[in-house]
Amino acid sequence: MPEQGALTTPSQTVGPFYALPDGLLWPDGPEVVAPGAPGAILLRGTVFDGAGEPVPDAVLEIWQADERGRFAHHADPRGAAGSFQGFGRCGTDPRGGFWFRTVKPGPLPTPDGRTEAPHLDVTVLARGMLQRLVTRVYFPDEAAANAADPVLSTVEEERRGTLVAVAEPDGLRFDVRLQGDGETVFFEL
Amino acid sequence: MSMLLPHYPPDTASHPPLDSAEYRSSALRYPKQPLRLLPQYLTEVTGPLLGHDRVGEHDHDLTAGHAGEPMGERIVVSGRVLDSGGKPVPHTLLELWQANSAGRYLHSGDRHPAPLDPNFTGVGRAMTDADGHYRFVTIKPGAYPWRNHDNAWRPAHLHFSLFGQAFTQRLITQMYFPGDPLFGQDPIFNSVRDPAARDRMISRFDLASTVPEWALSYKFDIVLRGAHATPFEDDEEDDD
């Protein structure tokens, strides 16, 4: 298909009022898997702005493969797999906090024969953001796979940690820093 | 291993910069480090295929579901969701949210001293059909003041959220109304630098879609990034 065609509709901010009753936020939005599901992980974090203040009006979305590294999607050339939803959405609370209950995805093959470490893709939306930000969450118990990951390994070592969740007694923590000290690595897609 | 994946080229010229100084809320919320290029691997070319279990029969009609009729000018908003290759995006979820006809959101953070409407929540959902068509019935929202700059007012607008078929296609945008006198002073609308790109956020009055003696109509087509042919192929295929 040639490059020509229609140009895209521009992005605009989600604004502060996406959280209307029965609006963007679904009650079960953060629950990618049910509470008792095997392998369920609680992933929590806080979004901070450039002044280090929590961002109470952000919404995060995650998208990921299932435990075997498969997607319920027609573009997966290995064949659409299962019914795993793979999607979660959570608005931040007044203290900037968000959470998801999900499972660790499997590793993924790349078209050029390498292997991606288990990861989640993340969209961050908020008032003040004219386009969404995109980042990734990697897992702290995958040191060898993370070191070989074709995306993570291109990030300078001192910033790589911003993409790896931190193990806590009851789950994982992944904080998002939009700007300044410890700024999260964000991606152009 | 050889895998054939779609590729979604970016349209960088159409979108606003994250660091748009005139939009003051952006100041502490844009990354100062350059963005890293994310290759389009499996996670990026797939995406949540949401909708059918999330959209009720009447969710496209924001004027329904309450005891009475909402106040304001009833409108039909319809159009197609297409990709930049010109193909319709079928069976994809659209989410819409907006202020009421007085310019007030049903949200605890909205301090604009305009009335709430007991018959208007301001949220709708719809799926595109097999040809990418969608249709909402709603109320034209009012303009409202905000504190970005002296005497700042937002032009009337609807917020739209779309997923498309892949993580790369996710889009949040705003639909504006033709001829709005507030365009010139709005830093969110004008954060899109290209006038032709701004024009793509403005709906068209559409007499043909009006409902006589009931509702005026606006047409708004939404274009997401298009999937191009496979970038990764075996060397053996270069055999001519």
XYZ file of C-alpha atoms in Angstrom:
429
model
C 0.000 0.000 0.000
C 1.429 3.424 -0.898
C 2.207 6.112 1.678
C -0.555 8.328 0.326
C -4.035 8.447 1.735
C -5.808 10.516 4.296
C -3.873 12.275 7.014
C -4.762 11.378 10.564
C -7.089 13.219 12.916
C -4.935 15.102 15.448
C -4.617 14.013 19.046
C -6.015 16.189 21.842
C -5.875 16.001 25.615
C -8.200 13.670 27.501
C -8.839 16.686 29.785
C -9.679 16.554 33.484
C -13.273 15.356 33.149
C -13.014 11.955 31.485
C -14.187 10.395 34.747
C -17.882 11.154 34.334
C -20.362 8.673 35.828
C -20.332 5.553 33.645
C -17.657 7.255 31.575
C -14.217 6.097 30.570
C -13.564 4.371 33.876
C -15.228 0.998 34.224
C -15.577 -0.482 37.718
C -13.581 -3.545 36.671
C -11.195 -1.594 34.458
C -8.030 -2.401 36.461
C -8.884 -6.105 36.664
C -7.307 -7.742 33.658
C -7.743 -11.044 35.485
C -10.174 -12.000 38.244
C -8.987 -11.753 41.859
C -8.476 -15.515 42.293
C -6.907 -16.204 38.903
C -3.757 -18.383 38.916
C -0.632 -16.255 38.666
C -2.483 -13.017 39.395
C -0.140 -10.108 40.164
C -1.048 -6.794 41.741
C 0.797 -3.980 39.945
C 0.632 -0.604 41.645
C 2.177 2.792 41.151
C 1.911 6.549 41.362
C 2.128 9.131 38.591
C 4.302 12.167 39.441
C 4.640 15.441 37.541
C 7.747 17.571 37.005
C 7.419 19.153 40.448
C 7.318 15.713 42.054
C 3.632 16.143 42.844
C 1.195 13.271 42.321
C -1.060 13.562 39.266
C -4.658 12.936 40.382
C -6.269 13.265 36.955
C -4.408 10.747 34.809
C -5.648 7.519 33.286
C -3.388 4.574 32.487
C -4.083 1.729 30.107
C -2.120 -1.494 29.730
C -2.015 -3.980 26.874
C -0.195 -7.295 26.983
C 0.065 -10.916 25.868
C -1.136 -13.830 27.980
C 1.120 -16.098 30.074
C 2.182 -17.987 26.967
C 3.042 -14.831 25.066
C -0.022 -14.994 22.850
C -2.552 -12.383 21.814
C -6.280 -12.752 21.211
C -5.840 -10.796 17.999
C -5.937 -11.474 14.268
C -2.589 -9.744 13.650
C -0.722 -12.345 15.722
C 0.804 -14.432 12.899
C 0.890 -17.485 15.161
C -2.911 -17.399 15.190
C -5.311 -15.590 17.490
C -5.192 -17.280 20.868
C -7.761 -17.730 23.596
C -9.961 -15.073 25.066
C -7.469 -13.293 27.311
C -8.577 -9.660 27.377
C -5.059 -8.255 27.821
C -6.385 -4.750 28.455
C -6.696 -2.766 31.659
C -7.616 0.821 32.424
C -7.303 2.738 35.691
C -7.732 6.384 36.609
C -5.379 7.791 39.212
C -6.795 8.487 42.657
C -6.402 11.825 44.524
C -2.867 10.743 45.522
C -1.844 9.863 41.967
C -2.161 6.126 42.571
C -3.233 3.440 40.117
C -3.349 -0.366 40.154
C -3.892 -3.354 37.903
C -4.485 -7.019 38.622
C -2.947 -9.007 35.814
C -0.589 -11.852 34.976
C 2.983 -11.828 33.749
C 2.939 -12.300 29.976
C 5.202 -14.789 28.267
C 8.222 -13.801 26.179
C 7.574 -12.775 22.585
C 9.357 -13.529 19.317
C 10.350 -10.605 17.093
C 10.166 -10.747 13.298
C 13.966 -10.810 13.056
C 14.329 -13.834 15.286
C 15.069 -12.280 18.658
C 13.071 -12.575 21.875
C 11.397 -9.819 23.831
C 11.361 -10.136 27.597
C 7.933 -10.252 29.266
C 6.511 -6.724 29.221
C 3.339 -4.655 29.262
C 2.729 -1.709 26.950
C 1.383 1.313 28.795
C -0.568 4.386 27.651
C -0.576 7.427 29.955
C -3.231 10.102 29.404
C -3.907 13.235 31.454
C -4.954 16.837 31.437
C -1.945 18.749 30.133
C -0.942 15.981 27.707
C -1.812 16.721 24.112
C -0.812 13.218 23.051
C -0.728 10.030 25.043
C 2.611 8.929 26.430
C 3.758 5.371 25.827
C 6.017 3.357 28.109
C 6.650 -0.258 29.035
C 6.723 -2.265 32.249
C 9.323 -5.058 32.539
C 9.571 -7.584 35.378
C 12.249 -7.590 38.092
C 12.636 -11.388 38.162
C 13.679 -11.525 34.497
C 17.212 -10.112 34.681
C 18.672 -12.278 31.914
C 15.716 -11.805 29.556
C 15.670 -8.073 30.275
C 19.386 -7.776 29.476
C 18.768 -9.386 26.075
C 15.547 -7.519 25.319
C 15.804 -5.663 21.989
C 14.018 -2.585 23.332
C 15.257 -2.374 26.913
C 18.877 -3.014 25.906
C 18.879 0.130 23.726
C 18.161 2.320 26.767
C 21.221 3.600 28.629
C 21.819 1.589 31.758
C 21.182 4.389 34.245
C 17.651 4.936 32.896
C 16.730 1.292 32.299
C 15.427 0.926 35.852
C 12.574 3.328 35.132
C 11.060 0.592 32.935
C 11.417 -2.282 35.410
C 8.820 -2.775 38.137
C 10.035 -3.133 41.723
C 9.144 -6.217 43.780
C 7.195 -5.563 46.968
C 5.877 -8.092 49.494
C 2.406 -8.184 47.967
C 3.033 -7.322 44.340
C 4.936 -5.025 42.027
C 5.418 -1.263 42.011
C 5.805 0.807 38.860
C 5.905 4.577 39.341
C 5.591 6.946 36.406
C 7.608 10.178 36.503
C 6.530 12.473 33.697
C 9.472 14.848 33.980
C 12.614 15.627 35.961
C 14.633 13.420 38.313
C 14.135 9.774 37.477
C 12.012 10.655 34.442
C 10.426 7.511 33.035
C 11.638 6.479 29.597
C 8.824 7.177 27.133
C 8.615 5.892 23.595
C 7.790 7.263 20.205
C 5.710 4.698 18.408
C 11.658 -17.516 12.000
C 9.834 -15.239 9.620
C 6.768 -13.348 10.685
C 4.711 -10.959 8.642
C 3.415 -8.070 10.666
C 1.515 -4.930 9.707
C 3.363 -1.656 10.179
C 1.736 1.645 11.155
C 3.821 4.611 9.967
C 3.474 7.668 12.197
C 1.918 10.913 10.977
C 4.063 13.235 13.068
C 3.080 16.446 11.257
C -0.587 16.270 12.257
C -0.236 16.050 16.017
C 0.437 18.701 18.641
C 3.759 18.907 20.458
C 3.640 17.701 24.065
C 5.444 20.865 25.189
C 2.908 23.447 24.042
C 3.727 26.410 26.281
C 0.468 28.278 25.618
C -1.409 25.336 27.155
C -0.221 25.911 30.685
C -1.207 22.536 32.097
C 1.419 20.932 29.860
C 4.356 22.624 31.635
C 5.033 19.931 34.248
C 3.599 17.038 32.266
C 5.747 16.516 29.203
C 8.935 14.437 29.203
C 12.068 16.524 28.826
C 14.175 13.596 27.660
C 13.814 12.682 23.994
C 11.358 9.883 23.245
C 12.905 6.513 22.304
C 11.795 4.801 19.149
C 9.695 1.741 19.935
C 9.835 -0.839 17.136
C 6.456 -2.178 16.098
C 6.609 -5.726 17.358
C 3.740 -7.993 18.346
C 2.521 -5.975 21.337
C 2.333 -2.807 19.259
C 0.559 -4.193 16.177
C -2.109 -5.957 18.222
C -4.543 -4.187 20.506
C -7.645 -4.532 22.609
C -10.640 -5.491 20.489
C -13.137 -4.049 22.918
C -16.701 -3.220 22.619
C -19.461 -5.689 22.052
C -19.806 -6.553 25.721
C -19.334 -2.919 26.743
C -21.905 -1.192 24.565
C -25.587 -1.317 25.427
C -28.322 -0.888 22.848
C -28.989 2.754 23.776
C -25.468 3.869 24.704
C -25.120 5.832 21.457
C -28.035 8.084 22.508
C -26.952 10.550 25.197
C -30.447 12.062 25.252
C -31.988 8.793 26.444
C -31.765 6.947 29.728
C -33.073 9.726 31.981
C -36.548 10.639 33.194
C -36.877 13.555 30.774
C -35.314 15.285 27.807
C -32.025 17.106 28.341
C -31.929 20.854 27.739
C -30.300 22.204 24.614
C -29.972 21.720 20.917
C -30.421 18.064 19.977
C -27.894 16.897 17.360
C -26.905 13.775 15.474
C -23.149 13.238 15.162
C -22.183 10.610 12.643
C -19.332 9.680 10.395
C -16.826 7.001 9.578
C -13.681 5.774 11.240
C -11.084 5.229 8.538
C -7.379 4.555 8.510
C -4.843 6.659 6.678
C -4.814 4.094 3.885
C -8.472 4.909 3.277
C -9.789 1.635 4.686
C -12.721 1.641 7.110
C -11.985 0.556 10.678
C -14.795 -1.907 11.425
C -16.253 -2.988 14.770
C -14.187 -0.624 16.874
C -15.293 1.101 20.060
C -15.883 4.851 20.205
C -16.291 6.540 23.556
C -17.687 10.061 23.783
C -17.892 12.452 26.739
C -18.877 16.085 26.921
C -20.280 19.053 28.845
C -24.013 19.767 28.851
C -25.659 22.557 26.870
C -24.713 25.085 29.554
C -21.043 24.124 29.353
C -20.937 22.133 32.598
C -19.549 18.631 33.124
C -21.123 16.241 35.587
C -17.815 16.033 37.444
C -16.929 17.083 40.978
C -13.958 19.061 39.680
C -15.983 21.274 37.337
C -16.455 24.643 39.089
C -18.103 26.521 36.231
C -21.194 28.151 37.814
C -23.574 26.891 35.133
C -26.453 24.520 35.843
C -26.200 20.773 35.822
C -28.875 19.046 33.777
C -30.657 16.225 35.634
C -31.394 14.598 32.285
C -27.875 14.617 30.881
C -24.850 12.626 31.982
C -22.671 13.363 28.957
C -21.270 9.907 28.204
C -21.875 7.659 25.199
C -20.466 4.600 23.496
C -20.873 3.124 20.038
C -19.253 0.584 17.764
C -18.474 1.176 14.129
C -20.249 -1.166 11.752
C -18.518 -3.345 9.155
C -17.918 -0.249 6.973
C -16.643 1.976 9.795
C -19.846 3.985 10.237
C -20.905 5.256 13.652
C -23.752 7.445 14.909
C -24.479 9.289 18.151
C -27.473 11.328 19.274
C -26.609 14.019 21.788
C -26.912 17.700 22.775
C -24.654 20.436 21.481
C -22.357 21.284 24.393
C -21.883 24.850 25.579
C -18.621 26.773 25.720
C -17.120 27.144 29.174
C -14.481 29.252 30.880
C -11.235 27.878 32.251
C -8.184 29.421 33.808
C -5.487 28.884 31.234
C -5.174 32.609 30.463
C -7.123 35.829 30.945
C -10.789 35.267 29.993
C -10.076 31.853 28.467
C -13.044 29.908 27.056
C -13.052 26.466 25.468
C -14.821 26.235 22.116
C -17.744 23.807 22.170
C -16.352 20.300 21.748
C -16.986 16.587 22.146
C -14.229 14.301 23.455
C -13.716 11.093 21.471
C -11.711 8.000 22.419
C -10.867 5.328 19.830
C -8.911 2.098 19.998
C -8.763 0.984 16.382
C -7.299 -2.467 15.828
C -3.827 -2.025 17.300
C -2.007 -0.358 20.179
C -0.469 2.017 17.604
C -3.907 3.304 16.599
C -5.119 4.506 20.015
C -6.444 8.058 19.685
C -8.012 10.608 22.000
C -9.285 13.647 20.140
C -11.864 16.425 20.294
C -14.544 17.254 17.755
C -15.272 20.945 17.247
C -18.167 22.744 15.549
C -17.827 24.771 12.343
C -17.362 28.534 12.599
C -16.790 28.671 16.350
C -15.713 32.219 17.290
C -13.560 30.875 20.136
C -11.060 28.989 17.965
C -8.594 31.884 17.764
C -7.918 32.056 21.486
C -7.960 28.358 22.378
C -4.511 26.910 23.072
C -5.689 23.294 22.957
C -7.211 23.607 19.467
C -4.229 25.697 18.310
C -1.674 23.301 19.764
C -2.127 21.577 16.401
C 0.151 23.786 14.320
C -0.977 22.881 10.816
C -4.223 24.682 9.852
C -5.226 21.784 7.620
C -4.768 19.379 10.534
C -6.862 21.647 12.798
C -9.549 21.540 10.142
C -9.684 17.761 10.496
C -10.995 18.230 14.058
C -13.930 20.398 12.884
C -17.162 18.643 12.032
C -19.302 19.689 9.040
C -22.919 20.700 9.259
C -24.705 17.953 7.344
C -28.200 18.765 6.200
C -28.657 15.322 4.672
C -28.320 13.613 8.055
C -30.658 15.911 9.960
C -33.864 14.445 11.328
C -36.723 16.753 10.275
C -38.497 18.503 13.134
C -36.186 16.776 15.617
C -32.391 17.211 15.287
C -29.673 19.005 13.353
C -26.675 16.977 12.269
C -22.891 17.142 12.112
C -20.600 14.836 10.176
C -17.244 13.901 11.704
C -14.942 11.393 10.061
C -12.013 10.211 12.174
C -8.790 8.967 10.600
C -6.473 6.627 12.530
C -2.996 5.512 11.507
C -3.101 2.998 8.675
C -1.472 -0.416 8.473
C 1.014 -0.779 5.664
C 2.482 -3.885 4.167
C 4.885 -6.086 6.027
C 8.290 -4.592 6.725
C 9.930 -7.886 7.642
C 10.398 -10.454 4.927
C 12.755 -13.277 4.152
C 15.773 -12.392 2.008
C 14.962 -15.387 -0.187
C 11.971 -13.550 -1.571
C 14.252 -11.132 -3.441
C 14.708 -13.651 -6.244
C 13.865 -11.726 -9.395
